[in-house]
Short mmCIF file of C-alpha atoms in Angstrom, two decimals:
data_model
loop_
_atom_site.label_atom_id
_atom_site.label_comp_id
_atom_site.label_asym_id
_atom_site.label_seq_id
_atom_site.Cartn_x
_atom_site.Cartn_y
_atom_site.Cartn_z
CA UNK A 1 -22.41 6.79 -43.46
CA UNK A 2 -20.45 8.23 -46.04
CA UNK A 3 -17.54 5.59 -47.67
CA UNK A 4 -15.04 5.70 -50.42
CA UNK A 5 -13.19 3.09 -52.28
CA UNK A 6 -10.06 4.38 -53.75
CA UNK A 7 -8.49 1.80 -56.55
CA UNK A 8 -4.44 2.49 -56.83
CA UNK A 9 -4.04 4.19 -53.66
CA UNK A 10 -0.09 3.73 -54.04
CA UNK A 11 0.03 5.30 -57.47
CA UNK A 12 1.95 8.56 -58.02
CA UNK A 13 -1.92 10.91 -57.43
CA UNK A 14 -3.83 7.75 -55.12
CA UNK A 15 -0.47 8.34 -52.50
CA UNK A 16 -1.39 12.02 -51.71
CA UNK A 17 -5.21 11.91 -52.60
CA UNK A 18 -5.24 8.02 -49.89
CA UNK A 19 -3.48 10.73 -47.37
CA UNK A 20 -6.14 13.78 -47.82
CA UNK A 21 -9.08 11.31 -47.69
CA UNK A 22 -7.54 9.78 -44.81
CA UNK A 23 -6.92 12.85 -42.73
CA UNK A 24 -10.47 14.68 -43.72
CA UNK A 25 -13.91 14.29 -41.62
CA UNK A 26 -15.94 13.49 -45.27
CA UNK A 27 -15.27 10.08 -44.88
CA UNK A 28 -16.50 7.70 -42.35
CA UNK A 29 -14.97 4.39 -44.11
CA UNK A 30 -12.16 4.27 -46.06
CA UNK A 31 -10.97 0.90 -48.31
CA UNK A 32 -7.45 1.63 -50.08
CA UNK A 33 -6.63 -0.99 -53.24
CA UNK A 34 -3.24 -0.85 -54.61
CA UNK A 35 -3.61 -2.25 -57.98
CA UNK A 36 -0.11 -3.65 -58.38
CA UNK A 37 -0.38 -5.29 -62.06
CA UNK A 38 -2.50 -2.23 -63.33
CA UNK A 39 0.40 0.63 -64.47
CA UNK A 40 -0.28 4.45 -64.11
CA UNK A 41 -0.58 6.23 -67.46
CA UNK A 42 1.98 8.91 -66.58
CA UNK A 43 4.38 7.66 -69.12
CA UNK A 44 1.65 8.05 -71.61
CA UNK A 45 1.14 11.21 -70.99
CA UNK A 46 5.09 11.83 -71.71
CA UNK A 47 4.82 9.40 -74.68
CA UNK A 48 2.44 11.28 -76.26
CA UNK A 49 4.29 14.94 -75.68
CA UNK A 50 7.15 12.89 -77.38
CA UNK A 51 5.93 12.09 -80.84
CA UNK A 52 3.76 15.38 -80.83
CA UNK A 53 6.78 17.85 -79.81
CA UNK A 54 8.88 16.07 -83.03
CA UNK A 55 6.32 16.10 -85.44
CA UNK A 56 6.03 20.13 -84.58
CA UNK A 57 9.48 20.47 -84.37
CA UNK A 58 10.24 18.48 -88.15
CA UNK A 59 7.55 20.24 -89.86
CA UNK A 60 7.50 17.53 -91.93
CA UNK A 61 3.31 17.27 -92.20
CA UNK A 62 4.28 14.07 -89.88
CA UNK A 63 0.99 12.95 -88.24
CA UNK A 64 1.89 12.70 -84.29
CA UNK A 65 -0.36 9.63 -84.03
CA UNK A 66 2.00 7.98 -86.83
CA UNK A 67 5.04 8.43 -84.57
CA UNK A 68 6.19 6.00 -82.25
CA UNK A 69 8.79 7.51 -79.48
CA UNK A 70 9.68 5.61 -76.62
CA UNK A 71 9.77 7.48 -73.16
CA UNK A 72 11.72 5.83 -70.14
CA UNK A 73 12.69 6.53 -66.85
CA UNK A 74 10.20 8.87 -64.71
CA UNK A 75 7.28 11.64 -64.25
CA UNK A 76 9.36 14.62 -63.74
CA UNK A 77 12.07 16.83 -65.62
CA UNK A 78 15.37 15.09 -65.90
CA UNK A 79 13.71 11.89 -65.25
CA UNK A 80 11.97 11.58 -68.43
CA UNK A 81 14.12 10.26 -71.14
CA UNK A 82 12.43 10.12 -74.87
CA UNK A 83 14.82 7.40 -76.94
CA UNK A 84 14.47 9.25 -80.05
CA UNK A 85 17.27 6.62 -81.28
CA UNK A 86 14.66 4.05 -81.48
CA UNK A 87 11.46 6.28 -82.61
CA UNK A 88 9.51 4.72 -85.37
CA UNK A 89 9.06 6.10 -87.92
CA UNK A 90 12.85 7.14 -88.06
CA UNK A 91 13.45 10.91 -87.18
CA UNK A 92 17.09 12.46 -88.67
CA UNK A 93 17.44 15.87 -86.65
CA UNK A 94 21.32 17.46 -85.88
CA UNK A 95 22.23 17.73 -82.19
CA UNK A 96 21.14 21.08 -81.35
CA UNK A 97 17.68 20.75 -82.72
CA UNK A 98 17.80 17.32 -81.17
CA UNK A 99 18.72 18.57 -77.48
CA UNK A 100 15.82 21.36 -77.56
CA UNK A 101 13.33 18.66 -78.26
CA UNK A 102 14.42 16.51 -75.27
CA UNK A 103 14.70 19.70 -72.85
CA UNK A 104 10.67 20.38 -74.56
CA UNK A 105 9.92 17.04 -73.72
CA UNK A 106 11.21 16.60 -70.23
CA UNK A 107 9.91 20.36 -69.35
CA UNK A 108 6.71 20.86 -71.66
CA UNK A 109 4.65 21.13 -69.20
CA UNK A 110 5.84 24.16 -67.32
CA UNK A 111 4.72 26.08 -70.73
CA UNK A 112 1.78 25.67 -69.72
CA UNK A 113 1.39 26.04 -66.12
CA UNK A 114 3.41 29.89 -67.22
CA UNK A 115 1.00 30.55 -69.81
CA UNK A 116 -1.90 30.17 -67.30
CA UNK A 117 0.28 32.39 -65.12
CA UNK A 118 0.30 29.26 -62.25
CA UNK A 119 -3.52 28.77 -62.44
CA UNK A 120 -3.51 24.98 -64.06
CA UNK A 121 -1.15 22.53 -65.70
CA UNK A 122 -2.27 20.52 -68.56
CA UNK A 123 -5.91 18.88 -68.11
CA UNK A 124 -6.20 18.12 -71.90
CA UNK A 125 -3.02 16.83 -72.28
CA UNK A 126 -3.88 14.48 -69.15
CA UNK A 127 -6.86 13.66 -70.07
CA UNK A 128 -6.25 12.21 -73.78
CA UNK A 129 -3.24 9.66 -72.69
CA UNK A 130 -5.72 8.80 -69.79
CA UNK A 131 -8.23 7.88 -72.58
CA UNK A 132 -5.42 6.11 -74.59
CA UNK A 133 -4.23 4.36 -72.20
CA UNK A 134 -8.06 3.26 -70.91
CA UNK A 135 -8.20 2.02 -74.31
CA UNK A 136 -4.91 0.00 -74.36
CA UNK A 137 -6.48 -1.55 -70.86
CA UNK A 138 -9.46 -2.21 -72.84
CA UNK A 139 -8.34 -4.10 -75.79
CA UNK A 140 -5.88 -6.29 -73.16
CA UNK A 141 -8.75 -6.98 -71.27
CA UNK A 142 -10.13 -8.39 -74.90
CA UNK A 143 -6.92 -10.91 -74.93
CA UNK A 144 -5.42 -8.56 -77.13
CA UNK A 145 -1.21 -7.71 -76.40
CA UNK A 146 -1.13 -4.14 -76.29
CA UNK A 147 2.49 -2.16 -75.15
CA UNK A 148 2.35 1.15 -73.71
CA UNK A 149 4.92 2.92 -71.71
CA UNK A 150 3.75 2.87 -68.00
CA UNK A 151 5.42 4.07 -64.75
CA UNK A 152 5.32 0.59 -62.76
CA UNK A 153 6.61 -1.20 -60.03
CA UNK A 154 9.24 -3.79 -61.45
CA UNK A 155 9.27 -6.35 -59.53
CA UNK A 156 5.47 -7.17 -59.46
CA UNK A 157 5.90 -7.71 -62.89
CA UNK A 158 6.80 -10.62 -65.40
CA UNK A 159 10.86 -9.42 -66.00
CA UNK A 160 10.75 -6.86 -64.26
CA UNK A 161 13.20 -7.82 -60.84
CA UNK A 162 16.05 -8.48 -62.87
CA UNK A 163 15.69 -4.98 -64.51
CA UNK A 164 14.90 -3.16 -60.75
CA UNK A 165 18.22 -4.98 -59.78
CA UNK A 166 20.19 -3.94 -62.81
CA UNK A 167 19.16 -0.23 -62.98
CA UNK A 168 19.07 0.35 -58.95
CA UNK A 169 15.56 1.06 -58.63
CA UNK A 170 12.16 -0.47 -58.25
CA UNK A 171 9.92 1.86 -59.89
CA UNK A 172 10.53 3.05 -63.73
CA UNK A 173 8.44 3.80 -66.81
CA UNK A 174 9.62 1.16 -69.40
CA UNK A 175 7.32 -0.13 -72.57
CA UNK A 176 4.91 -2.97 -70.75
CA UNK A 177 2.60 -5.54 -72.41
CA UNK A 178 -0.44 -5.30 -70.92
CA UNK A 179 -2.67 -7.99 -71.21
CA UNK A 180 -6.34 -9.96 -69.97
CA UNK A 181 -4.55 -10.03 -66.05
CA UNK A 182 -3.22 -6.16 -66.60
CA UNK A 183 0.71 -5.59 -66.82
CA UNK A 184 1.96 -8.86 -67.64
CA UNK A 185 5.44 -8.19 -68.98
CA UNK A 186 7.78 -5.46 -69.47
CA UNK A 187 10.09 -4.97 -72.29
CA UNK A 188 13.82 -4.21 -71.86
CA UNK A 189 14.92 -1.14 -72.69
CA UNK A 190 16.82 -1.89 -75.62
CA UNK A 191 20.11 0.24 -77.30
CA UNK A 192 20.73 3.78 -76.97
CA UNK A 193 23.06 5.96 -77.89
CA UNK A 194 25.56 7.68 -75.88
CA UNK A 195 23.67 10.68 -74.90
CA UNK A 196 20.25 8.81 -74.19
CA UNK A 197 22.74 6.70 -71.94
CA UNK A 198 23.84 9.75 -69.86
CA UNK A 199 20.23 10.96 -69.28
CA UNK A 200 19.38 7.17 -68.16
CA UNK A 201 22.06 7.45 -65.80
CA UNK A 202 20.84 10.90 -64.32
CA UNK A 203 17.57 9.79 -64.89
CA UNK A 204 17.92 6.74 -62.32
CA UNK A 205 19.80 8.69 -59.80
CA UNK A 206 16.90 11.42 -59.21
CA UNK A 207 14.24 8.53 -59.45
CA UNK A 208 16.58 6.95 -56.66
CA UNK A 209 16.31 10.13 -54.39
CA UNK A 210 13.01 10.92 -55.28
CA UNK A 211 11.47 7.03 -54.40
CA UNK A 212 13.55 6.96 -51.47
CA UNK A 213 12.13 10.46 -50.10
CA UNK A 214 8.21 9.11 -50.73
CA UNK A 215 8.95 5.53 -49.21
CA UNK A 216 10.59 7.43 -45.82
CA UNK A 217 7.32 10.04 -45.75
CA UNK A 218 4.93 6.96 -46.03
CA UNK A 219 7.30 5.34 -42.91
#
């Protein structure tokens, strides 16, 4: 008898992977665990495209790892929303420049699914904010406060239904605290300028769409 355990079966890859594994003959028993307070590290991923797409773009010899840039919002194209308003060290680039880097960020990946000519996306990419974030888990797990961004589902979380009721939706990628029980807080979003404002706003409309089309296929 052949089983499988699969841990986050509602995250954004355990929805589609539970379904597969569900509807193949490999399997004879199947347990599904959503792990509600442990967040997906797609926002890491995004994070981490962030701060390495400005240090490239400022040629500045700025170390990516030294640059902090908050990503909000989603997993996908105009749902990602880097807050370079808040990025730490402070970045100074004019509007243009500025724009270009946020397209970069929201669309990077489809460089590199074109330069494989449609053959792979971006396993290295993927795999080192899987390893950061693994770490981050890590070190909460040690009693350590550690914040990543993280796609999550607000209202399992510490501050997180009064956000879900204020932006509209219940799943966003916000900076959480993650801590010895997993996600144990999230963080608000804080001020942003005008234009970070309008991509929030088309941002949460998508993620609106795109929620409500996966909760009516799982129906």
């Amino acid at each position: 008898m052949v089983k499988l355990a699969l841990i986050g079966a509602a995250g954004q890859i355990g929805t589609p992977l539970s379904l597969l594994c569900k509807a193949s003959d490999l399997f004879d028993e199947i347990a599904l665990y959503d792990l509600v307070h442990v967040p997906v590290a797609a926002a890491t991923l995004q994070q981490a495209g962030g701060s390495a797409f400005a240090a490239q773009a400022l040629k500045d010899d700025m170390d990516p790892t030294r640059l902090r840039v908050i990503v909000v919002g989603g997993y996908s194209g105009a749902t990602i929303v880097p807050l370079y308003s808040q990025a730490q060290p402070p970045i100074h680039a004019d509007e243009k420049p500025l724009a270009r880097l946020v397209h970069r960020v929201q669309f990077g990946s489809d460089e590199i699914v074109t330069s494989k000519q449609g053959a792979g996306s971006a396993p290295t990419c993927m795999a080192y904010a899987g390893f950061r974030f693994v770490q981050s888990v890590l070190a909460g797990l040690r009693g350590e406060d550690v914040t990543e961004d993280a796609f999550v589902y607000l209202p399992g979380i510490d501050g997180g239904r009064e956000m879900a009721e204020e932006l509209g939706v219940e799943y966003f990628a916000v900076r959480t605290v993650l801590g010895r029980d997993g996600a144990i807080r999230i963080l608000a979003v804080g001020n942003v300028n005008e234009k970070e404002k309008e991509m929030l706003e088309v941002a949460v409309r998508e993620l609106w769409t795109n929620i409500a089309t996966g909760l009516a296929f799982m129906d």
